[in-house]
PDB file of C-alpha atoms and ligand atoms in Angstrom:
ATOM      1  CA  MET A   2      15.623   4.204 -22.884  1.00 65.00           C
ATOM      2  CA  GLU A   3      17.350   4.086 -19.513  1.00 75.00           C
ATOM      3  CA  MET A   4      20.311   1.812 -18.903  1.00 82.00           C
ATOM      4  CA  PRO A   5      19.080  -1.249 -17.037  1.00 90.00           C
ATOM      5  CA  ILE A   6      20.131  -1.614 -13.418  1.00 91.00           C
ATOM      6  CA  VAL A   7      22.062  -4.846 -13.111  1.00 92.00           C
ATOM      7  CA  LEU A   8      21.747  -6.653  -9.776  1.00 93.00           C
ATOM      8  CA  ARG A   9      24.484  -9.072  -8.771  1.00 91.00           C
ATOM      9  CA  GLY A  10      24.470 -11.921  -6.281  1.00 90.00           C
ATOM     10  CA  SER A  11      25.242  -9.740  -3.280  1.00 93.00           C
ATOM     11  CA  ASP A  12      22.621  -7.101  -4.063  1.00 96.00           C
ATOM     12  CA  ARG A  13      19.443  -6.715  -2.050  1.00 97.00           C
ATOM     13  CA  LEU A  14      16.496  -4.873  -3.525  1.00 98.00           C
ATOM     14  CA  PHE A  15      13.899  -2.929  -1.553  1.00 98.00           C
ATOM     15  CA  VAL A  16      10.831  -1.911  -3.552  1.00 98.00           C
ATOM     16  CA  LEU A  17       8.322   0.644  -2.303  1.00 98.00           C
ATOM     17  CA  THR A  18       5.148   1.095  -4.329  1.00 98.00           C
ATOM     18  CA  GLY A  19       2.535   3.812  -3.987  1.00 96.00           C
ATOM     19  CA  ALA A  20      -0.706   5.006  -5.560  1.00 94.00           C
ATOM     20  CA  GLY A  21       0.888   5.678  -8.971  1.00 95.00           C
ATOM     21  CA  ILE A  22       1.274   2.008  -9.898  1.00 97.00           C
ATOM     22  CA  SER A  23      -2.337   1.246  -8.900  1.00 96.00           C
ATOM     23  CA  ALA A  24      -3.623   4.290 -10.794  1.00 95.00           C
ATOM     24  CA  GLU A  25      -2.238   2.713 -13.988  1.00 96.00           C
ATOM     25  CA  SER A  26      -4.613  -0.200 -13.337  1.00 97.00           C
ATOM     26  CA  GLY A  27      -7.554   2.155 -12.914  1.00 94.00           C
ATOM     27  CA  ILE A  28      -7.817   2.131  -9.120  1.00 92.00           C
ATOM     28  CA  PRO A  29      -9.765   5.371  -8.739  1.00 77.00           C
ATOM     29  CA  THR A  30      -8.691   8.195  -6.524  1.00 68.00           C
ATOM     30  CA  PHE A  31     -11.601   8.518  -4.147  1.00 63.00           C
ATOM     31  CA  ARG A  32     -11.225  12.220  -3.466  1.00 61.00           C
ATOM     32  CA  GLY A  33     -13.475  14.455  -5.525  1.00 57.00           C
ATOM     33  CA  GLN A  34     -12.438  17.783  -7.018  1.00 61.00           C
ATOM     34  CA  ASP A  35     -12.947  19.416  -3.648  1.00 71.00           C
ATOM     35  CA  GLY A  36     -10.884  16.784  -1.803  1.00 71.00           C
ATOM     36  CA  LEU A  37     -14.014  15.485  -0.117  1.00 80.00           C
ATOM     37  CA  TRP A  38     -15.952  12.210  -0.232  1.00 82.00           C
ATOM     38  CA  GLU A  39     -19.707  12.852  -0.063  1.00 82.00           C
ATOM     39  CA  GLY A  40     -18.958  16.094   1.753  1.00 84.00           C
ATOM     40  CA  HIS A  41     -16.666  14.479   4.349  1.00 87.00           C
ATOM     41  CA  ARG A  42     -12.962  15.123   4.713  1.00 87.00           C
ATOM     42  CA  ILE A  43     -11.028  11.853   4.242  1.00 84.00           C
ATOM     43  CA  GLU A  44      -9.659  12.327   7.740  1.00 81.00           C
ATOM     44  CA  ASP A  45     -13.255  12.094   8.987  1.00 86.00           C
ATOM     45  CA  VAL A  46     -13.868   8.661   7.474  1.00 91.00           C
ATOM     46  CA  ALA A  47     -10.419   7.139   8.030  1.00 92.00           C
ATOM     47  CA  THR A  48      -9.673   7.353  11.737  1.00 94.00           C
ATOM     48  CA  PRO A  49     -10.475   5.126  14.739  1.00 94.00           C
ATOM     49  CA  GLN A  50     -12.434   8.066  16.142  1.00 94.00           C
ATOM     50  CA  ALA A  51     -14.590   8.254  13.007  1.00 95.00           C
ATOM     51  CA  PHE A  52     -15.301   4.519  13.254  1.00 96.00           C
ATOM     52  CA  ALA A  53     -16.280   4.812  16.908  1.00 95.00           C
ATOM     53  CA  ARG A  54     -18.611   7.716  16.064  1.00 95.00           C
ATOM     54  CA  ASP A  55     -20.177   6.402  12.866  1.00 96.00           C
ATOM     55  CA  PRO A  56     -19.178   2.874  11.758  1.00 97.00           C
ATOM     56  CA  GLU A  57     -21.809   2.884   9.011  1.00 97.00           C
ATOM     57  CA  LEU A  58     -20.290   5.956   7.354  1.00 96.00           C
ATOM     58  CA  VAL A  59     -16.796   4.462   7.508  1.00 96.00           C
ATOM     59  CA  TRP A  60     -17.951   1.116   6.138  1.00 97.00           C
ATOM     60  CA  ARG A  61     -19.859   2.827   3.288  1.00 96.00           C
ATOM     61  CA  PHE A  62     -16.620   4.543   2.301  1.00 94.00           C
ATOM     62  CA  TYR A  63     -14.600   1.306   2.310  1.00 96.00           C
ATOM     63  CA  SER A  64     -17.431  -0.633   0.663  1.00 96.00           C
ATOM     64  CA  MET A  65     -17.315   1.861  -2.195  1.00 93.00           C
ATOM     65  CA  ARG A  66     -13.562   1.442  -2.441  1.00 94.00           C
ATOM     66  CA  ARG A  67     -13.931  -2.369  -2.484  1.00 96.00           C
ATOM     67  CA  ALA A  68     -16.516  -2.119  -5.259  1.00 95.00           C
ATOM     68  CA  ASN A  69     -14.283   0.232  -7.276  1.00 93.00           C
ATOM     69  CA  ALA A  70     -11.151  -1.880  -6.874  1.00 95.00           C
ATOM     70  CA  ALA A  71     -12.721  -5.302  -7.451  1.00 96.00           C
ATOM     71  CA  PRO A  72     -12.668  -5.262 -11.287  1.00 96.00           C
ATOM     72  CA  CYS A  73      -9.126  -3.762 -11.572  1.00 97.00           C
ATOM     73  CA  GLN A  74      -6.331  -5.926 -13.001  1.00 98.00           C
ATOM     74  CA  PRO A  75      -2.572  -5.782 -12.453  1.00 98.00           C
ATOM     75  CA  ASN A  76      -0.524  -3.963 -15.114  1.00 98.00           C
ATOM     76  CA  PRO A  77       2.909  -4.802 -16.580  1.00 98.00           C
ATOM     77  CA  GLY A  78       4.560  -2.884 -13.725  1.00 98.00           C
ATOM     78  CA  HIS A  79       3.042  -5.257 -11.160  1.00 98.00           C
ATOM     79  CA  VAL A  80       4.002  -8.235 -13.334  1.00 98.00           C
ATOM     80  CA  ALA A  81       7.610  -7.015 -13.648  1.00 97.00           C
ATOM     81  CA  LEU A  82       7.907  -6.846  -9.848  1.00 98.00           C
ATOM     82  CA  ALA A  83       6.455 -10.352  -9.468  1.00 98.00           C
ATOM     83  CA  ARG A  84       9.059 -11.669 -11.966  1.00 96.00           C
ATOM     84  CA  LEU A  85      11.842  -9.949 -10.025  1.00 96.00           C
ATOM     85  CA  GLU A  86      10.692 -11.693  -6.860  1.00 96.00           C
ATOM     86  CA  GLU A  87      10.883 -15.024  -8.703  1.00 95.00           C
ATOM     87  CA  SER A  88      14.541 -14.457  -9.510  1.00 94.00           C
ATOM     88  CA  LEU A  89      15.637 -12.623  -6.331  1.00 96.00           C
ATOM     89  CA  GLY A  90      13.630 -14.514  -3.707  1.00 95.00           C
ATOM     90  CA  GLN A  91      14.583 -13.431  -0.189  1.00 94.00           C
ATOM     91  CA  ARG A  92      16.945 -10.794  -1.605  1.00 96.00           C
ATOM     92  CA  MET A  93      13.927  -8.652  -2.477  1.00 97.00           C
ATOM     93  CA  LEU A  94      11.383  -7.065  -0.176  1.00 98.00           C
ATOM     94  CA  LEU A  95       8.252  -5.500  -1.633  1.00 98.00           C
ATOM     95  CA  CYS A  96       6.574  -2.961   0.615  1.00 98.00           C
ATOM     96  CA  THR A  97       3.444  -1.237  -0.651  1.00 98.00           C
ATOM     97  CA  GLN A  98       1.416   1.721   0.529  1.00 96.00           C
ATOM     98  CA  ASN A  99      -1.425   0.421  -1.621  1.00 97.00           C
ATOM     99  CA  VAL A 100      -4.268  -1.454  -0.008  1.00 97.00           C
ATOM    100  CA  ASP A 101      -5.469  -3.212  -3.171  1.00 97.00           C
ATOM    101  CA  GLY A 102      -4.395  -6.784  -3.997  1.00 97.00           C
ATOM    102  CA  LEU A 103      -2.868  -6.119  -7.420  1.00 98.00           C
ATOM    103  CA  HIS A 104       0.668  -7.212  -6.498  1.00 98.00           C
ATOM    104  CA  GLU A 105      -0.663 -10.583  -5.344  1.00 98.00           C
ATOM    105  CA  ALA A 106      -2.884 -10.797  -8.433  1.00 98.00           C
ATOM    106  CA  ALA A 107       0.269 -10.352 -10.554  1.00 98.00           C
ATOM    107  CA  GLY A 108       1.974 -13.233  -8.728  1.00 98.00           C
ATOM    108  CA  SER A 109       3.948 -11.539  -5.936  1.00 98.00           C
ATOM    109  CA  LYS A 110       4.068 -13.894  -2.945  1.00 96.00           C
ATOM    110  CA  ARG A 111       5.692 -11.796  -0.251  1.00 95.00           C
ATOM    111  CA  VAL A 112       4.059  -8.362  -0.048  1.00 98.00           C
ATOM    112  CA  PHE A 113       4.252  -6.149   3.016  1.00 98.00           C
ATOM    113  CA  HIS A 114       1.103  -4.018   3.061  1.00 98.00           C
ATOM    114  CA  MET A 115       2.159  -1.215   5.400  1.00 98.00           C
ATOM    115  CA  HIS A 116      -1.238   0.472   5.198  1.00 96.00           C
ATOM    116  CA  GLY A 117      -3.302  -2.707   5.415  1.00 98.00           C
ATOM    117  CA  GLN A 118      -5.489  -4.456   2.867  1.00 98.00           C
ATOM    118  CA  LEU A 119      -8.766  -3.284   1.407  1.00 98.00           C
ATOM    119  CA  PHE A 120     -10.057  -6.849   1.003  1.00 98.00           C
ATOM    120  CA  GLN A 121      -9.441  -7.843   4.594  1.00 98.00           C
ATOM    121  CA  SER A 122     -11.452  -7.113   7.742  1.00 98.00           C
ATOM    122  CA  ARG A 123     -10.585  -7.517  11.377  1.00 98.00           C
ATOM    123  CA  CYS A 124     -12.002  -7.067  14.851  1.00 98.00           C
ATOM    124  CA  SER A 125     -12.187  -3.436  16.004  1.00 97.00           C
ATOM    125  CA  ASN A 126     -11.371  -4.421  19.588  1.00 96.00           C
ATOM    126  CA  ARG A 127      -7.693  -3.711  20.106  1.00 92.00           C
ATOM    127  CA  MET A 128      -7.431  -6.334  22.849  1.00 95.00           C
ATOM    128  CA  CYS A 129      -8.927  -9.096  20.694  1.00 96.00           C
ATOM    129  CA  GLU A 130      -6.337 -11.367  19.101  1.00 89.00           C
ATOM    130  CA  THR A 131      -8.444 -12.522  16.168  1.00 93.00           C
ATOM    131  CA  GLU A 132      -6.383 -12.288  12.959  1.00 95.00           C
ATOM    132  CA  PRO A 133      -7.440 -10.185   9.931  1.00 97.00           C
ATOM    133  CA  PHE A 134      -9.239 -12.303   7.341  1.00 97.00           C
ATOM    134  CA  ALA A 135     -10.151 -12.094   3.643  1.00 97.00           C
ATOM    135  CA  ASP A 136     -13.411 -10.219   3.131  1.00 98.00           C
ATOM    136  CA  THR A 137     -14.781  -8.966  -0.181  1.00 97.00           C
ATOM    137  CA  ARG A 138     -18.251  -8.089   1.111  1.00 97.00           C
ATOM    138  CA  THR A 139     -19.705  -4.592   1.256  1.00 98.00           C
ATOM    139  CA  TYR A 140     -21.647  -3.157   4.176  1.00 97.00           C
ATOM    140  CA  GLU A 141     -24.056  -0.315   3.555  1.00 95.00           C
ATOM    141  CA  LYS A 142     -26.121  -0.235   6.743  1.00 96.00           C
ATOM    142  CA  ARG A 143     -25.263  -0.363  10.421  1.00 95.00           C
ATOM    143  CA  SER A 144     -27.196  -3.633  10.735  1.00 96.00           C
ATOM    144  CA  ASP A 145     -25.090  -5.219   7.931  1.00 96.00           C
ATOM    145  CA  ILE A 146     -21.822  -4.843   9.838  1.00 98.00           C
ATOM    146  CA  PRO A 147     -20.850  -8.215  11.353  1.00 97.00           C
ATOM    147  CA  ASN A 148     -19.588  -8.723  14.886  1.00 97.00           C
ATOM    148  CA  CYS A 149     -16.390 -10.517  15.841  1.00 97.00           C
ATOM    149  CA  LYS A 150     -17.119 -14.184  16.519  1.00 95.00           C
ATOM    150  CA  THR A 151     -14.690 -14.173  19.445  1.00 96.00           C
ATOM    151  CA  CYS A 152     -15.505 -10.997  21.370  1.00 97.00           C
ATOM    152  CA  GLY A 153     -18.603  -9.524  19.738  1.00 97.00           C
ATOM    153  CA  ALA A 154     -17.058  -6.157  18.779  1.00 97.00           C
ATOM    154  CA  LEU A 155     -17.826  -4.713  15.328  1.00 97.00           C
ATOM    155  CA  LEU A 156     -15.623  -5.732  12.416  1.00 98.00           C
ATOM    156  CA  ARG A 157     -13.611  -2.954  10.783  1.00 98.00           C
ATOM    157  CA  PRO A 158     -11.569  -2.637   7.594  1.00 98.00           C
ATOM    158  CA  HIS A 159      -7.975  -3.899   7.967  1.00 98.00           C
ATOM    159  CA  ILE A 160      -6.602  -0.481   7.063  1.00 97.00           C
ATOM    160  CA  CYS A 161      -4.014   1.715   8.746  1.00 96.00           C
ATOM    161  CA  TRP A 162      -6.020   4.839   9.488  1.00 95.00           C
ATOM    162  CA  PHE A 163      -4.806   8.296  10.409  1.00 90.00           C
ATOM    163  CA  ASN A 164      -3.536   8.252  14.018  1.00 87.00           C
ATOM    164  CA  GLU A 165      -2.577   4.553  13.689  1.00 95.00           C
ATOM    165  CA  SER A 166       0.819   2.901  13.210  1.00 95.00           C
ATOM    166  CA  PRO A 167       1.735   1.285   9.886  1.00 97.00           C
ATOM    167  CA  PHE A 168       2.080  -2.509   9.776  1.00 97.00           C
ATOM    168  CA  HIS A 169       5.202  -4.658   9.344  1.00 97.00           C
ATOM    169  CA  MET A 170       7.748  -1.992  10.331  1.00 97.00           C
ATOM    170  CA  ASN A 171       9.778  -4.662  12.201  1.00 97.00           C
ATOM    171  CA  ASP A 172      10.437  -6.351   8.849  1.00 97.00           C
ATOM    172  CA  VAL A 173      10.547  -3.251   6.703  1.00 98.00           C
ATOM    173  CA  ILE A 174      13.073  -1.078   8.553  1.00 97.00           C
ATOM    174  CA  PRO A 175      15.856  -3.726   8.756  1.00 97.00           C
ATOM    175  CA  ALA A 176      15.331  -4.487   5.040  1.00 97.00           C
ATOM    176  CA  LEU A 177      15.668  -0.773   4.251  1.00 97.00           C
ATOM    177  CA  GLU A 178      18.943  -0.610   6.155  1.00 97.00           C
ATOM    178  CA  ALA A 179      20.256  -3.785   4.487  1.00 97.00           C
ATOM    179  CA  CYS A 180      19.292  -3.103   0.871  1.00 98.00           C
ATOM    180  CA  THR A 181      21.823  -2.083  -1.790  1.00 98.00           C
ATOM    181  CA  VAL A 182      19.186  -0.736  -4.186  1.00 98.00           C
ATOM    182  CA  LEU A 183      15.925   0.982  -3.328  1.00 98.00           C
ATOM    183  CA  LEU A 184      13.329   1.352  -6.049  1.00 98.00           C
ATOM    184  CA  ALA A 185      10.299   3.537  -5.339  1.00 98.00           C
ATOM    185  CA  VAL A 186       7.415   3.357  -7.801  1.00 98.00           C
ATOM    186  CA  GLY A 187       4.586   5.878  -7.912  1.00 95.00           C
ATOM    187  CA  SER A 188       5.007   6.952  -4.303  1.00 93.00           C
ATOM    188  CA  SER A 189       4.419  10.677  -3.987  1.00 90.00           C
ATOM    189  CA  GLY A 190       6.941  11.184  -1.187  1.00 92.00           C
ATOM    190  CA  VAL A 191       4.383  13.032   0.917  1.00 89.00           C
ATOM    191  CA  VAL A 192       3.009  10.397   3.312  1.00 88.00           C
ATOM    192  CA  HIS A 193       5.219   9.444   6.240  1.00 90.00           C
ATOM    193  CA  PRO A 194       6.844   7.173   7.215  1.00 94.00           C
ATOM    194  CA  ALA A 195       7.168   5.893   3.604  1.00 96.00           C
ATOM    195  CA  ALA A 196       8.455   9.289   2.454  1.00 96.00           C
ATOM    196  CA  SER A 197      11.561   8.804   4.593  1.00 97.00           C
ATOM    197  CA  PHE A 198      12.386   5.284   3.289  1.00 98.00           C
ATOM    198  CA  PRO A 199      14.629   6.417   0.389  1.00 98.00           C
ATOM    199  CA  LEU A 200      16.708   8.539   2.734  1.00 97.00           C
ATOM    200  CA  ILE A 201      17.072   5.709   5.261  1.00 97.00           C
ATOM    201  CA  ALA A 202      18.287   3.405   2.471  1.00 98.00           C
ATOM    202  CA  LYS A 203      20.592   6.051   1.018  1.00 98.00           C
ATOM    203  CA  GLU A 204      22.167   6.776   4.399  1.00 97.00           C
ATOM    204  CA  SER A 205      22.807   3.023   4.710  1.00 96.00           C
ATOM    205  CA  GLY A 206      24.699   3.100   1.399  1.00 97.00           C
ATOM    206  CA  ALA A 207      22.032   2.025  -1.100  1.00 98.00           C
ATOM    207  CA  SER A 208      21.483   3.587  -4.485  1.00 97.00           C
ATOM    208  CA  THR A 209      17.987   4.986  -4.842  1.00 98.00           C
ATOM    209  CA  ILE A 210      15.800   5.113  -7.941  1.00 98.00           C
ATOM    210  CA  TYR A 211      12.348   6.561  -8.504  1.00 98.00           C
ATOM    211  CA  VAL A 212       9.904   5.637 -11.248  1.00 98.00           C
ATOM    212  CA  GLY A 213       6.650   7.533 -11.634  1.00 96.00           C
ATOM    213  CA  LEU A 214       4.745  10.080 -13.663  1.00 95.00           C
ATOM    214  CA  GLU A 215       5.648  13.064 -11.503  1.00 94.00           C
ATOM    215  CA  THR A 216       8.709  14.146  -9.555  1.00 96.00           C
ATOM    216  CA  PRO A 217       8.103  13.081  -5.940  1.00 96.00           C
ATOM    217  CA  ALA A 218       8.158  15.510  -3.010  1.00 95.00           C
ATOM    218  CA  ASN A 219      11.240  13.693  -1.618  1.00 97.00           C
ATOM    219  CA  ALA A 220      13.175  13.927  -4.905  1.00 97.00           C
ATOM    220  CA  PHE A 221      16.346  14.943  -3.023  1.00 97.00           C
ATOM    221  CA  ALA A 222      16.630  11.407  -1.624  1.00 97.00           C
ATOM    222  CA  PHE A 223      16.971   9.755  -5.054  1.00 98.00           C
ATOM    223  CA  ASP A 224      20.094   9.198  -7.127  1.00 97.00           C
ATOM    224  CA  GLU A 225      17.990   8.764 -10.236  1.00 97.00           C
ATOM    225  CA  ILE A 226      14.477   9.851 -11.150  1.00 97.00           C
ATOM    226  CA  ILE A 227      12.819   8.186 -14.127  1.00 97.00           C
ATOM    227  CA  LEU A 228       9.617   9.907 -15.188  1.00 97.00           C
ATOM    228  CA  GLY A 229       7.143   7.629 -16.912  1.00 97.00           C
ATOM    229  CA  ARG A 230       4.580   4.915 -16.392  1.00 97.00           C
ATOM    230  CA  ALA A 231       5.576   1.963 -14.216  1.00 97.00           C
ATOM    231  CA  GLY A 232       3.997  -0.363 -16.775  1.00 97.00           C
ATOM    232  CA  GLU A 233       6.390   0.928 -19.437  1.00 97.00           C
ATOM    233  CA  LYS A 234       9.571   1.441 -17.421  1.00 97.00           C
ATOM    234  CA  LEU A 235       9.684  -1.477 -14.974  1.00 97.00           C
ATOM    235  CA  PRO A 236       9.709  -4.449 -17.359  1.00 96.00           C
ATOM    236  CA  THR A 237      13.191  -3.532 -18.660  1.00 95.00           C
ATOM    237  CA  LEU A 238      14.564  -1.491 -15.746  1.00 95.00           C
ATOM    238  CA  ILE A 239      16.129  -4.142 -13.518  1.00 93.00           C
ATOM    239  CA  VAL A 240      18.089  -7.180 -14.616  1.00 88.00           C
ATOM    240  CA  SER A 241      19.408  -9.755 -12.160  1.00 84.00           C
ATOM    241  CA  THR A 242      22.412 -11.840 -13.080  1.00 78.00           C
TER     242      THR A 242
HETATM  243 ZN1   ZN B  29     -12.859  -9.626  18.579  1.00 89.95          ZN
END
């Protein structure tokens, strides 16, 4: 077993979670063997251009993902991070690349969803100021897709698509620069900008730790790499005094 990482009063923890921690809860990977969904490249169902061209196709994809994610439950890795937030409060920032709600289901209160949230929808009109809202419904046909009550544009999933900017970077980047420990969990180190977070933290003086089943693509940015399941490693990994 690894030595626990002991956090003291002056420490600040930045946690980045990726697909690995959700996979342990059974959130399915939606790509088939051929990397396609129903014959479409993911890039063709997850861009603003795809939505403009064929909103029904895009909504069928996200409706399937909602249906797949709905029965999934948080695992001990999610619970361990929620407990850490209870003891660290504002000294911890949890940023996730995952769009499911499993951190919140485990009890985390302050979660920065940089890639949006699967169970939220918002207006597709960029100029409309209507806020994203909770939405668990599924839309299979063009005529099912609701219109914004304010401006009449179609509703879209509250997801950061390809060619769009991640959310919450104004909170996330300063926290990366201020943290003393960065813990990445199940983040493959391939998708930017998240792949550069460990290096940003390290260059600001933080120690950097990775937990996941496989060595990430940005392994060079970590001081320590712990291979294993988040649900097994996280509950005893970090202790705050
Ligand atoms: Zn609107």
